Amino acid sequence: KQWYQRRVQGDQSKITFLESLYFIGGILSLCIGSYLYDTLGRRKACLIGALVCTVGTFLGVFCHSYNFMVLIRLLMGFGHFLTRTGSYIWVMEFMPRFARTLR
């Protein structure tokens, strides 16, 4: 069993909550991401998102408490979705105008 399954004593609702926190962090990044893309630029915002996701992943290795894991899953989702949504726009800017999917 995974350590978090042992910590929550098999409580499936807590495990499911941990898994869905990733997407809650992603929703938060979608709300804040557009502001960051416009003020910092897409490249810097994508790099910040990658850094946040990397730090969250690194800290997850050393996590031994349920409350800390809640914070880590939020960070990982926030960073991943911030990088993911910004990278689509950033890559599309490199394409010639006639080859873009949005017109």
Coordinates of C-alpha atoms in Angstrom, one line a residue, residues 8 21 25 35 37 40 42 44 55 71 80-81 85-86 96 102:
V8 CA -5.9 7.6 6.1
L21 CA -7.2 18.5 -5.3
G25 CA -5.4 23.6 -8.2
Y35 CA -3.5 37.7 -15.5
Y37 CA 0.2 35.6 -19.0
L40 CA 4.6 38.6 -17.1
R42 CA 3.7 33.6 -21.6
K44 CA 7.8 33.6 -17.8
V55 CA 8.9 22.1 -6.3
L71 CA -1.1 21.6 -0.1
H80 CA 0.9 21.9 -14.2
F81 CA -2.2 23.7 -15.5
T85 CA -2.6 26.3 -20.8
G86 CA 0.2 28.9 -21.4
P96 CA 2.7 31.5 -39.2
L102 CA -7.7 29.8 -34.4

